[in-house]
Amino acid sequence: MRSIRINLENGKLMGIFKVNILFFIISIFVFTKLNSPELYSQNQNQKCLICHGKPDFKLKNDDGSVKQLFVNDSLLARSPHSKISCYDCHNDIVEITAFGHKKNVNKVQCTRCHYENNPVGAPETEKYLEFQESVHQLELNKGNPNAPNCQSCHGSHDIVKRKSLSSLELKKKITQICAKCHLDIYAVYKNSIHGSELFEKNNADVPSCTDCHGEHTIKKHDDPLSSVYETKIYGTCGECHASEKIFEKYGIKSDKIKTYESSYHGIAVQFGEKTVANCASCHGVHDIRPQDDPASLINPANIVKTCGKCHPDANANYTMGKIHLNPHNEDSGSIYYISGFFKWLTLITIFLLAIHVMLDLFRKLKHKKALTK
Amino acid sequence: MNKTKFQNGYLIRFNLIERIQHIILFVALIMLLLTGLSLSYYDSWFGRFMIDIEGGLESRGNLHYFFAFVLMALGVFHAFYVTFSDKGQSEIAHMKYTKKDFRNMLISFRYNFGMGKATPYYGRYNLSQKFQYWGVIFGSVIMITTGIILLLKVWKIAMLFPKWLWDITNLVHSFEGMMIFLVLFLWHIYDVHLSPGVFPMSRVWLTGKISEEELKKEHPEEYDEINKDKSGEWKIDGNI
């Protein structure tokens, strides 16, 4: 506009055309360049980073809390979202002036891109549908300000692809993510057999939070659909404690789940009974420890107390004997031998009875035939 | 009250009280068997189906206890019956094992293996009948004893027994129950339903009557004893 005005003042008509054509060409060039997504997003992001690129850029709320507004550009550049612009996610910011943008910025909705058959090529997932039923979404719906959304766990600008982490790194990271809210549980878990194996021995076979509780599907433990619900927990523990893969790797043969299933507790659980003991009732929840640990619920010193949670008059006598009895296993002692004795007794008796019946039948039929002749 | 031994060619073998005892016994045993097996085989289609029609796990337990008490009451009654009633005393005397049983067993073996023509000379109760009677008595004593121990635990009465005793009791209870079913029940079913001559069913348990012909064939000693003293009278307690 300015150039046109100058040219008009000079009164050179041809010059107007020349400059206009030049301007047009430059505009097309610039426009096409800007329209290439990388440059466009970079340019746009540069604008945002004028403020958000400063590490000390923060907002002081009325209640005195401080909100970090710094966006680490280098982390963003390494994230899978490096090629999209700020506006793609923060789509409610339309106007930026020298004083910044509107105050109450909406939370980013990941489902803008991440849904099935999306046109922009974002990884398609139905996970967010599972999340709809989760305890976290239910809390969000209730308006709980502390309830997590996608970015609370996945991260926002620093988001990384799950596959870029080893399973050990992932498991450790998950505990830290959950600990942002569930710190008390993290502290207990850290000292349990699972936690100490993970953190001290770097064992990636132990369960971290999501292995038991589920990820997007996570439900409150008293929700019948929860993977840690009273009647479901033995199956969840069994994912590892009845797993052939784990047995092979560690050279153990554990029948704890099977023997639980055939115990009175296990049978009742399978019929939906909630008042009977499940794995966690005796072994603990986040505080599971090996039996020789003095703090273990199943340590001989604590076992009476543990049984006493449900059987108030339990005494030392009551707990004398093995739990998780397998009649087919020699370790079960007397049970193994008595069961074997009965098995053979029954088999031999049945065998003799069968012989008796066959002989008797044969004789009687022969006798009958002789009579009818 | 005296009656002649044979009425229209039939002899009264079991009186009404005995027949009722038998009916209560087999109803209780079958119900105990079904409710017990449904717990043993809880993870099969049979167990699931049975527990379902029994009204759930807890209701299954209560049914089992109910019929256990029926069996116990019957046991007490039966003990009084064979101790104090004339008919009971005479029946239990016939149930005793004697030297004749051993001889009969040898004859029976020889006959069954085709090594002799002689048939056993059985009295009022033959070998398998005696075995089944004492088997039921012995089995019931074990089942009731172990059952009561287990019941004490269910009712949270006794904490004085160590856990290993419960485990053994539990094991013995389930194996002995299985044994009673496989041996006594199937054997008895063969003897009174499937065996040629009585198929499809011996009716003695309903009418209490046995024919002269059958008595002669199956219980020759008893038949001969009755016929030895033709003027003798057969004493029967109660009405038929």
Coordinates of C-alpha atoms in Angstrom, one line a residue:
Chain A
M1 CA 0.0 0.0 0.0
R2 CA 2.8 2.3 0.9
S3 CA 4.6 1.7 -2.3
I4 CA 1.5 2.3 -4.3
R5 CA 1.0 5.6 -2.6
I6 CA 4.6 6.7 -3.2
N7 CA 4.3 5.8 -6.8
L8 CA 1.1 7.7 -7.2
E9 CA 2.7 10.8 -5.7
N10 CA 5.4 10.5 -8.4
G11 CA 2.7 10.1 -11.0
K12 CA 4.6 7.4 -12.9
L13 CA 1.9 5.1 -14.1
M14 CA 4.2 2.5 -15.6
G15 CA 6.1 2.4 -12.3
I16 CA 2.9 1.5 -10.4
F17 CA 2.4 -1.5 -12.6
K18 CA 6.0 -2.6 -12.4
V19 CA 6.1 -2.3 -8.6
N20 CA 2.8 -4.0 -8.3
I21 CA 3.9 -6.9 -10.4
L22 CA 7.1 -7.2 -8.4
F23 CA 5.1 -7.0 -5.1
F24 CA 2.7 -9.7 -6.4
I25 CA 5.6 -12.0 -7.3
I26 CA 7.3 -11.5 -4.0
S27 CA 4.0 -12.0 -2.2
I28 CA 3.4 -15.3 -4.0
F29 CA 6.9 -16.4 -3.2
V30 CA 6.6 -15.4 0.5
F31 CA 3.2 -16.9 0.8
T32 CA 4.1 -20.2 -0.7
K33 CA 7.1 -20.3 1.5
L34 CA 5.1 -19.5 4.5
N35 CA 2.5 -22.0 3.6
S36 CA 5.0 -24.8 3.7
P37 CA 4.0 -26.3 7.0
E38 CA 7.5 -26.3 8.6
L39 CA 8.4 -22.8 7.9
Y40 CA 4.9 -21.6 8.7
S41 CA 4.9 -23.4 12.1
Q42 CA 8.4 -22.3 12.9
N43 CA 7.5 -18.7 12.1
Q44 CA 4.4 -18.9 14.1
N45 CA 6.2 -20.6 17.0
Q46 CA 8.9 -18.0 16.8
K47 CA 6.3 -15.4 17.6
C48 CA 5.0 -17.3 20.6
L49 CA 8.5 -18.1 21.8
I50 CA 9.3 -14.4 22.1
C51 CA 7.6 -14.6 25.4
H52 CA 7.2 -18.4 26.1
G53 CA 10.8 -19.1 25.2
K54 CA 12.1 -17.2 28.3
P55 CA 12.8 -19.7 31.1
D56 CA 11.6 -17.2 33.7
F57 CA 8.3 -16.5 32.0
K58 CA 5.6 -17.2 34.6
L59 CA 2.3 -16.1 35.8
K60 CA 1.4 -15.2 39.3
N61 CA -2.1 -16.1 40.1
D62 CA -4.4 -14.2 42.4
D63 CA -4.0 -16.9 45.1
G64 CA -0.3 -16.5 45.0
S65 CA 0.5 -19.7 43.1
V66 CA 2.9 -19.4 40.2
K67 CA 2.2 -21.0 36.8
Q68 CA 5.2 -21.7 34.6
L69 CA 4.6 -20.5 31.1
F70 CA 8.1 -21.4 29.8
V71 CA 8.0 -23.7 26.8
N72 CA 11.3 -25.6 26.3
D73 CA 11.7 -25.3 22.5
S74 CA 14.4 -27.9 22.3
L75 CA 12.1 -30.5 24.0
L76 CA 9.3 -29.6 21.7
A77 CA 11.6 -30.0 18.7
R78 CA 12.3 -33.5 19.8
S79 CA 8.7 -34.4 20.4
P80 CA 6.5 -36.1 17.8
H81 CA 4.7 -32.7 17.6
S82 CA 7.7 -30.8 16.3
K83 CA 6.2 -30.1 13.0
I84 CA 2.9 -28.6 14.1
S85 CA 2.4 -25.1 15.2
C86 CA 1.3 -23.7 18.5
Y87 CA -2.0 -22.8 17.0
D88 CA -2.8 -26.3 16.0
C89 CA -3.2 -27.3 19.6
H90 CA -3.9 -23.9 21.2
N91 CA -6.6 -23.2 18.6
D92 CA -8.5 -20.8 20.7
I93 CA -5.7 -18.2 20.6
V94 CA -6.5 -16.2 17.5
E95 CA -5.3 -12.7 18.3
I96 CA -1.9 -11.8 19.7
T97 CA -1.0 -8.3 20.4
A98 CA 2.0 -6.6 21.9
F99 CA 0.4 -7.3 25.3
G100 CA 0.0 -11.0 24.7
H101 CA -3.1 -13.0 24.2
K102 CA -6.4 -13.6 26.0
K103 CA -6.1 -14.6 29.6
N104 CA -8.1 -17.8 30.0
V105 CA -6.7 -20.1 27.5
N106 CA -8.6 -23.4 27.0
K107 CA -7.0 -26.7 27.8
V108 CA -5.7 -28.5 24.8
Q109 CA -8.0 -31.1 23.4
C110 CA -5.8 -34.0 22.0
T111 CA -8.9 -35.6 20.4
R112 CA -8.9 -32.8 17.8
C113 CA -6.3 -34.9 16.0
H114 CA -6.1 -38.2 17.7
Y115 CA -9.3 -40.0 16.6
E116 CA -9.9 -42.8 14.1
N117 CA -9.6 -41.9 10.4
N118 CA -8.3 -38.4 11.2
P119 CA -7.2 -36.5 8.1
V120 CA -3.9 -35.1 9.5
G121 CA -2.2 -38.4 10.0
A122 CA -2.0 -38.3 13.8
P123 CA -1.6 -41.7 15.3
E124 CA -5.1 -43.1 15.4
T125 CA -6.3 -44.4 18.7
E126 CA -9.5 -45.4 20.4
K127 CA -7.8 -45.1 23.8
Y128 CA -9.6 -41.8 24.6
L129 CA -12.9 -43.8 24.4
E130 CA -11.6 -46.1 27.1
F131 CA -10.6 -43.0 29.1
Q132 CA -14.2 -41.8 29.0
E133 CA -15.2 -44.5 31.5
S134 CA -12.1 -44.1 33.7
V135 CA -12.1 -42.7 37.2
H136 CA -10.0 -39.8 36.0
Q137 CA -12.5 -38.8 33.4
L138 CA -15.4 -39.2 35.9
E139 CA -13.5 -36.9 38.3
L140 CA -12.9 -34.4 35.5
N141 CA -16.6 -34.5 34.7
K142 CA -17.3 -33.7 38.4
G143 CA -15.1 -30.7 38.0
N144 CA -12.3 -31.9 40.2
P145 CA -9.4 -29.4 39.3
N146 CA -6.8 -32.0 40.3
A147 CA -8.1 -34.8 38.0
P148 CA -5.7 -35.6 35.1
N149 CA -6.4 -35.2 31.4
C150 CA -4.3 -36.6 28.6
Q151 CA -1.4 -34.2 29.0
S152 CA -1.2 -34.7 32.8
C153 CA 0.3 -38.1 32.1
H154 CA 1.6 -38.0 28.5
G155 CA 3.1 -34.6 29.0
S156 CA 2.4 -31.5 26.8
H157 CA 5.4 -29.8 25.1
D158 CA 7.8 -32.5 26.3
I159 CA 5.7 -35.4 25.1
V160 CA 7.7 -38.4 23.9
K161 CA 6.8 -41.5 22.0
R162 CA 6.2 -44.5 24.2
K163 CA 8.3 -46.6 22.0
S164 CA 11.3 -44.3 22.4
L165 CA 11.6 -45.5 26.0
S166 CA 12.8 -48.9 27.1
S167 CA 10.3 -50.9 29.2
L168 CA 12.4 -50.2 32.3
E169 CA 12.5 -46.5 31.7
L170 CA 8.8 -46.5 30.9
K171 CA 7.9 -48.3 34.1
K172 CA 10.0 -46.0 36.2
K173 CA 8.6 -43.0 34.4
I174 CA 5.0 -44.2 35.0
T175 CA 5.6 -44.4 38.7
Q176 CA 6.8 -40.9 38.7
I177 CA 3.9 -39.7 36.6
C178 CA 1.3 -41.3 39.0
A179 CA 3.3 -40.0 42.0
K180 CA 2.6 -36.4 40.9
C181 CA -0.8 -37.0 42.5
H182 CA -0.5 -40.3 44.3
L183 CA 2.7 -39.6 46.2
D184 CA 1.7 -41.5 49.4
I185 CA 1.2 -44.7 47.3
Y186 CA 4.5 -44.1 45.5
A187 CA 6.3 -44.0 48.8
V188 CA 4.7 -47.3 49.9
Y189 CA 5.3 -49.0 46.5
K190 CA 8.9 -47.9 46.4
N191 CA 9.7 -50.1 49.4
S192 CA 7.6 -53.1 48.4
I193 CA 9.1 -56.1 46.6
H194 CA 7.9 -54.8 43.3
G195 CA 9.2 -51.2 43.8
S196 CA 12.6 -52.2 45.2
E197 CA 13.1 -54.7 42.3
L198 CA 12.3 -51.9 39.9
F199 CA 14.3 -49.1 41.4
E200 CA 17.2 -50.9 43.0
K201 CA 17.7 -53.9 40.8
N202 CA 16.4 -52.4 37.5
N203 CA 14.1 -55.3 37.0
A204 CA 11.6 -54.5 34.2
D205 CA 9.5 -57.7 34.9
V206 CA 8.0 -56.2 38.0
P207 CA 4.7 -54.4 37.7
S208 CA 4.6 -50.7 37.8
C209 CA 1.3 -48.8 38.5
T210 CA -0.4 -49.4 35.1
D211 CA 0.4 -53.1 35.0
C212 CA -2.1 -53.7 37.7
H213 CA -4.5 -50.8 37.5
G214 CA -4.7 -50.4 33.7
E215 CA -3.9 -47.3 31.7
H216 CA -6.7 -45.4 30.1
T217 CA -9.2 -47.9 31.5
I218 CA -8.2 -47.2 35.1
K219 CA -11.1 -47.5 37.5
K220 CA -11.6 -47.0 41.2
H221 CA -10.7 -50.2 43.1
D222 CA -14.2 -50.7 44.3
D223 CA -15.6 -50.5 40.8
P224 CA -16.6 -54.0 39.7
L225 CA -15.0 -53.4 36.3
S226 CA -11.6 -52.5 37.9
S227 CA -8.8 -54.9 37.2
V228 CA -8.0 -54.7 40.9
Y229 CA -11.6 -55.3 42.1
E230 CA -11.9 -57.8 44.9
T231 CA -13.1 -60.6 42.7
K232 CA -10.7 -59.7 39.8
I233 CA -7.4 -59.1 41.5
Y234 CA -6.3 -62.8 41.5
G235 CA -6.5 -62.8 37.7
T236 CA -4.5 -59.5 37.6
C237 CA -1.8 -60.9 39.9
G238 CA -1.9 -64.1 37.8
E239 CA -0.8 -62.2 34.7
C240 CA 2.7 -62.6 36.1
H241 CA 2.3 -65.1 39.0
A242 CA 0.7 -67.7 36.8
S243 CA 2.7 -66.9 33.7
E244 CA 4.7 -69.6 32.0
K245 CA 7.0 -66.9 30.6
I246 CA 7.9 -65.6 34.0
F247 CA 8.3 -69.2 35.3
E248 CA 10.7 -70.1 32.5
K249 CA 12.8 -67.0 32.9
Y250 CA 13.2 -67.4 36.7
G251 CA 13.2 -71.2 36.7
I252 CA 10.3 -71.4 39.1
K253 CA 7.1 -73.3 39.0
S254 CA 4.5 -71.4 40.9
D255 CA 1.0 -72.7 41.5
K256 CA -0.1 -70.0 43.8
I257 CA -2.9 -68.8 41.6
K258 CA -4.1 -72.3 40.8
T259 CA -4.1 -73.3 44.5
Y260 CA -5.9 -70.1 45.4
E261 CA -8.5 -70.8 42.9
S262 CA -9.2 -74.3 44.4
S263 CA -9.2 -73.0 48.0
Y264 CA -12.4 -72.0 49.7
H265 CA -11.4 -68.3 49.4
G266 CA -10.8 -68.8 45.7
I267 CA -14.0 -70.7 44.9
A268 CA -16.1 -68.1 46.7
V269 CA -14.4 -65.3 44.8
Q270 CA -15.1 -67.0 41.5
F271 CA -18.8 -67.1 42.5
G272 CA -18.7 -63.3 43.1
E273 CA -18.3 -63.4 46.9
K274 CA -16.5 -60.2 48.0
T275 CA -16.1 -60.9 51.7
V276 CA -13.5 -63.6 51.3
A277 CA -9.8 -63.1 51.1
N278 CA -8.2 -62.3 47.8
C279 CA -4.4 -62.0 47.1
A280 CA -4.2 -58.5 48.5
S281 CA -6.0 -59.4 51.7
C282 CA -3.1 -61.5 52.9
H283 CA -0.2 -60.2 50.9
G284 CA -0.9 -56.5 51.0
V285 CA -1.6 -54.1 48.1
H286 CA 1.2 -51.6 47.4
D287 CA 3.2 -52.8 50.4
I288 CA 3.7 -56.4 49.2
R289 CA 6.9 -57.8 50.7
P290 CA 8.6 -61.1 50.6
Q291 CA 7.7 -63.5 53.4
D292 CA 11.1 -63.3 55.1
D293 CA 10.7 -59.5 55.5
P294 CA 9.7 -58.7 59.1
A295 CA 7.2 -56.2 57.8
S296 CA 5.6 -58.7 55.4
L297 CA 1.9 -59.4 56.2
I298 CA 2.6 -63.1 55.7
N299 CA 5.7 -63.2 57.8
P300 CA 5.2 -65.9 60.5
A301 CA 5.3 -63.2 63.1
N302 CA 2.4 -61.3 61.5
I303 CA 0.3 -64.1 60.0
V304 CA -2.1 -64.4 63.0
K305 CA -2.8 -60.7 62.7
T306 CA -3.3 -61.0 59.0
C307 CA -5.8 -63.9 59.3
G308 CA -7.4 -62.0 62.2
K309 CA -8.5 -59.2 59.9
C310 CA -11.3 -61.5 58.8
H311 CA -11.2 -64.3 61.4
P312 CA -11.2 -62.3 64.6
D313 CA -10.6 -65.2 66.9
A314 CA -7.7 -66.6 64.9
N315 CA -4.8 -67.8 67.1
A316 CA -1.4 -69.3 66.5
N317 CA -3.0 -72.8 66.3
Y318 CA -5.3 -71.7 63.6
T319 CA -2.5 -70.6 61.3
M320 CA -0.5 -73.8 61.8
G321 CA -0.2 -75.3 58.4
K322 CA 0.6 -74.5 54.8
I323 CA -1.4 -72.2 52.7
H324 CA -1.6 -72.6 48.9
L325 CA -1.8 -76.4 49.2
N326 CA -1.4 -78.4 46.1
P327 CA -2.3 -82.1 46.6
H328 CA -0.3 -83.0 43.5
N329 CA 2.9 -81.4 44.9
E330 CA 5.2 -83.3 47.2
D331 CA 5.9 -80.1 49.2
S332 CA 2.4 -80.3 50.6
G333 CA 3.5 -83.1 52.9
S334 CA 0.8 -85.1 54.4
I335 CA -1.8 -83.8 52.0
Y336 CA 0.2 -85.1 49.1
Y337 CA 0.5 -88.6 50.6
I338 CA -3.1 -88.8 51.9
S339 CA -4.4 -87.7 48.5
G340 CA -2.2 -90.3 46.8
F341 CA -3.4 -93.0 49.1
F342 CA -7.0 -92.2 48.5
K343 CA -6.5 -92.0 44.8
W344 CA -4.9 -95.5 44.7
L345 CA -7.5 -96.9 47.1
T346 CA -10.3 -95.6 45.0
L347 CA -8.7 -96.8 41.7
I348 CA -8.0 -100.3 43.1
T349 CA -11.5 -100.6 44.6
I350 CA -13.2 -99.5 41.4
F351 CA -11.0 -101.9 39.4
L352 CA -12.0 -104.8 41.7
L353 CA -15.7 -103.7 41.6
A354 CA -15.6 -103.6 37.8
I355 CA -14.2 -107.1 37.7
H356 CA -16.8 -108.3 40.1
V357 CA -19.6 -106.7 38.2
M358 CA -18.4 -108.1 34.8
L359 CA -18.0 -111.6 36.1
D360 CA -21.4 -111.5 37.8
L361 CA -23.0 -110.1 34.7
F362 CA -21.4 -112.8 32.5
R363 CA -22.5 -115.6 34.8
K364 CA -26.0 -114.3 35.3
L365 CA -26.5 -113.8 31.5
K366 CA -25.1 -117.3 30.8
H367 CA -27.4 -118.8 33.4
K368 CA -30.4 -117.0 32.0
K369 CA -29.5 -118.2 28.5
A370 CA -29.3 -121.8 29.8
L371 CA -32.7 -121.5 31.4
T372 CA -34.4 -120.2 28.3
K373 CA -33.0 -122.9 26.0
Chain B
M1 CA -49.4 -110.6 66.4
N2 CA -48.2 -113.5 64.3
K3 CA -48.4 -113.9 60.6
T4 CA -47.7 -116.8 58.3
K5 CA -44.4 -116.6 56.6
F6 CA -45.7 -116.5 53.0
Q7 CA -48.6 -114.6 51.8
N8 CA -49.6 -115.5 48.3
G9 CA -46.1 -116.7 47.6
Y10 CA -44.5 -113.6 49.0
L11 CA -42.5 -113.0 52.2
I12 CA -42.4 -109.7 54.0
R13 CA -38.7 -108.9 54.0
F14 CA -38.6 -105.3 55.2
N15 CA -41.3 -103.6 57.3
L16 CA -42.5 -100.0 56.8
I17 CA -40.1 -98.5 59.2
E18 CA -37.1 -100.1 57.5
R19 CA -38.4 -99.0 54.1
I20 CA -38.8 -95.4 55.2
Q21 CA -35.3 -95.5 56.7
H22 CA -34.0 -96.7 53.3
I23 CA -35.9 -93.9 51.5
I24 CA -34.6 -91.2 53.9
L25 CA -31.1 -92.7 53.6
F26 CA -30.9 -92.6 49.8
V27 CA -32.6 -89.2 49.5
A28 CA -30.1 -87.7 52.0
L29 CA -27.1 -89.5 50.4
I30 CA -28.0 -88.4 46.8
M31 CA -28.6 -84.9 47.9
L32 CA -25.3 -84.8 49.9
L33 CA -23.6 -86.3 46.9
L34 CA -25.0 -83.7 44.5
T35 CA -24.4 -80.7 46.7
G36 CA -20.9 -82.0 47.6
L37 CA -19.8 -82.9 44.1
S38 CA -21.0 -79.5 42.9
L39 CA -18.4 -77.9 45.2
S40 CA -15.7 -80.4 44.2
Y41 CA -16.3 -79.8 40.5
Y42 CA -17.2 -76.1 40.9
D43 CA -15.2 -75.2 37.8
S44 CA -16.8 -77.7 35.4
W45 CA -20.1 -77.3 33.6
F46 CA -21.6 -79.7 36.1
G47 CA -20.6 -77.8 39.1
R48 CA -21.6 -74.4 37.7
F49 CA -25.0 -75.8 36.7
M50 CA -25.6 -77.5 40.0
I51 CA -24.5 -74.6 42.1
D52 CA -26.8 -72.4 40.0
I53 CA -29.9 -74.6 40.6
E54 CA -28.9 -75.0 44.2
G55 CA -29.2 -71.2 44.5
G56 CA -25.6 -70.1 44.7
L57 CA -22.6 -71.1 46.7
E58 CA -24.0 -70.3 50.2
S59 CA -27.3 -71.9 49.5
R60 CA -25.5 -75.0 48.3
G61 CA -23.7 -75.1 51.6
N62 CA -26.9 -74.8 53.6
L63 CA -28.6 -77.6 51.6
H64 CA -25.6 -79.8 52.2
Y65 CA -25.8 -79.1 56.0
F66 CA -29.5 -79.7 56.0
F67 CA -29.2 -83.2 54.5
A68 CA -26.2 -83.9 56.7
F69 CA -28.4 -83.3 59.7
V70 CA -31.1 -85.6 58.1
L71 CA -28.4 -88.3 57.7
M72 CA -27.2 -87.8 61.3
A73 CA -30.7 -88.0 62.7
L74 CA -31.3 -91.1 60.6
G75 CA -28.1 -92.6 62.0
V76 CA -29.2 -92.0 65.6
F77 CA -32.6 -93.4 64.9
H78 CA -31.1 -96.5 63.2
A79 CA -28.7 -97.1 66.1
F80 CA -31.7 -97.1 68.4
Y81 CA -33.7 -99.3 66.0
V82 CA -31.1 -102.0 65.8
T83 CA -30.4 -101.9 69.5
F84 CA -33.9 -101.9 71.0
S85 CA -36.4 -103.2 68.4
D86 CA -36.8 -107.0 68.0
K87 CA -36.8 -106.8 64.2
G88 CA -33.8 -104.5 64.3
Q89 CA -31.9 -106.8 66.6
S90 CA -32.6 -109.8 64.4
E91 CA -31.6 -107.9 61.2
I92 CA -28.3 -106.7 62.7
A93 CA -27.6 -110.2 63.9
H94 CA -28.0 -111.3 60.3
M95 CA -25.5 -108.6 59.2
K96 CA -22.7 -110.0 61.2
Y97 CA -19.8 -111.5 59.2
T98 CA -19.4 -115.3 59.9
K99 CA -17.2 -118.1 58.8
K100 CA -19.9 -119.0 56.3
D101 CA -19.3 -115.7 54.5
F102 CA -15.7 -116.7 53.8
R103 CA -16.8 -120.1 52.5
N104 CA -19.5 -118.4 50.4
M105 CA -16.9 -116.0 49.0
L106 CA -14.7 -118.9 47.9
I107 CA -17.6 -120.7 46.3
S108 CA -18.7 -117.4 44.6
F109 CA -15.2 -116.9 43.2
R110 CA -15.0 -120.4 41.9
Y111 CA -18.5 -120.1 40.4
N112 CA -17.8 -116.7 38.8
F113 CA -14.5 -117.8 37.3
G114 CA -16.2 -120.8 35.9
M115 CA -14.3 -123.3 38.1
G116 CA -17.3 -124.9 39.8
K117 CA -21.0 -125.4 39.4
A118 CA -21.8 -124.9 43.1
T119 CA -23.5 -121.6 43.9
P120 CA -23.0 -119.8 47.2
Y121 CA -25.4 -120.8 50.0
Y122 CA -26.4 -117.3 51.2
G123 CA -28.4 -116.5 54.2
R124 CA -30.7 -113.5 54.8
Y125 CA -28.0 -111.2 53.5
N126 CA -25.5 -112.1 50.8
L127 CA -21.9 -110.9 50.7
S128 CA -22.4 -107.8 48.7
Q129 CA -25.4 -106.7 50.8
K130 CA -23.4 -107.1 54.0
F131 CA -20.5 -105.2 52.5
Q132 CA -22.7 -102.4 51.3
Y133 CA -24.5 -102.1 54.6
W134 CA -21.3 -101.9 56.6
G135 CA -19.8 -99.7 53.9
V136 CA -22.6 -97.2 54.4
I137 CA -22.2 -97.4 58.2
F138 CA -18.4 -97.0 58.1
G139 CA -18.5 -94.3 55.3
S140 CA -21.2 -92.3 57.1
V141 CA -19.3 -92.4 60.4
I142 CA -16.2 -91.0 58.5
M143 CA -18.2 -88.5 56.6
I144 CA -20.2 -87.3 59.6
T145 CA -17.1 -87.0 61.8
T146 CA -15.0 -85.1 59.2
G147 CA -18.1 -83.1 58.3
I148 CA -18.7 -81.9 61.8
I149 CA -15.0 -80.9 62.1
L150 CA -15.4 -78.9 58.9
L151 CA -18.7 -77.4 60.1
L152 CA -17.1 -76.2 63.3
K153 CA -14.7 -74.2 61.2
V154 CA -17.5 -72.8 59.0
W155 CA -19.4 -71.8 62.0
K156 CA -16.2 -70.2 63.5
I157 CA -16.7 -72.2 66.7
A158 CA -13.5 -74.1 67.0
M159 CA -10.1 -72.4 66.6
L160 CA -8.5 -75.1 68.7
F161 CA -7.6 -77.3 65.7
P162 CA -4.5 -76.4 63.7
K163 CA -4.9 -75.6 60.0
W164 CA -3.3 -78.8 58.8
L165 CA -6.0 -80.7 60.5
W166 CA -8.7 -78.8 58.6
D167 CA -6.7 -79.5 55.4
I168 CA -6.6 -83.2 56.0
T169 CA -10.2 -83.4 57.2
N170 CA -11.2 -81.5 54.0
L171 CA -9.3 -84.0 51.9
V172 CA -10.6 -87.1 53.6
H173 CA -14.2 -85.8 53.4
S174 CA -14.1 -85.2 49.7
F175 CA -12.2 -88.4 48.8
E176 CA -14.4 -90.5 51.1
G177 CA -17.5 -89.0 49.6
M178 CA -16.2 -89.8 46.1
M179 CA -15.4 -93.4 47.3
I180 CA -18.9 -93.9 48.7
F181 CA -20.4 -92.7 45.4
L182 CA -18.1 -94.8 43.2
V183 CA -18.1 -98.0 45.2
L184 CA -21.2 -98.3 47.3
F185 CA -23.6 -96.3 45.2
L186 CA -22.6 -97.8 41.8
W187 CA -22.4 -101.3 43.2
H188 CA -25.8 -101.0 44.8
I189 CA -27.3 -99.6 41.6
Y190 CA -25.9 -102.6 39.7
D191 CA -27.3 -105.0 42.3
V192 CA -30.8 -103.6 42.5
H193 CA -31.3 -102.1 39.0
L194 CA -29.0 -103.3 36.3
S195 CA -28.3 -106.8 37.3
P196 CA -30.0 -109.4 35.1
G197 CA -33.0 -110.8 36.9
V198 CA -33.9 -107.5 38.7
F199 CA -33.7 -105.2 35.7
P200 CA -35.1 -102.5 35.6
M201 CA -35.7 -102.5 39.3
S202 CA -36.1 -104.7 42.3
R203 CA -39.3 -103.7 44.0
V204 CA -38.4 -104.9 47.5
W205 CA -37.6 -101.4 48.6
L206 CA -41.1 -100.3 47.8
T207 CA -43.3 -103.2 48.8
G208 CA -41.0 -104.9 51.3
K209 CA -42.0 -108.2 49.7
I210 CA -39.8 -110.9 48.3
S211 CA -41.2 -113.8 46.3
E212 CA -40.7 -117.4 47.4
E213 CA -38.9 -118.1 44.2
E214 CA -36.5 -115.3 44.5
L215 CA -35.8 -116.1 48.2
K216 CA -35.0 -119.6 47.2
K217 CA -32.6 -118.5 44.5
E218 CA -30.9 -115.6 46.2
H219 CA -31.1 -116.5 49.9
P220 CA -31.2 -120.4 49.9
E221 CA -30.1 -120.7 53.5
E222 CA -32.9 -118.5 54.8
Y223 CA -35.4 -120.3 52.6
D224 CA -34.3 -123.6 53.9
E225 CA -34.5 -122.5 57.5
I226 CA -38.1 -121.3 57.0
N227 CA -39.1 -124.5 55.3
K228 CA -37.4 -126.7 57.9
D229 CA -40.0 -125.7 60.5
K230 CA -43.2 -125.5 58.4
S231 CA -45.3 -124.8 61.5
G232 CA -43.0 -121.9 62.5
E233 CA -44.2 -118.4 62.4
W234 CA -42.4 -115.4 61.1
K235 CA -42.5 -112.4 63.5
I236 CA -43.0 -109.0 62.0
D237 CA -43.0 -105.7 63.8
G238 CA -45.4 -103.1 62.8
N239 CA -47.7 -103.0 59.9
I240 CA -47.0 -103.4 56.3

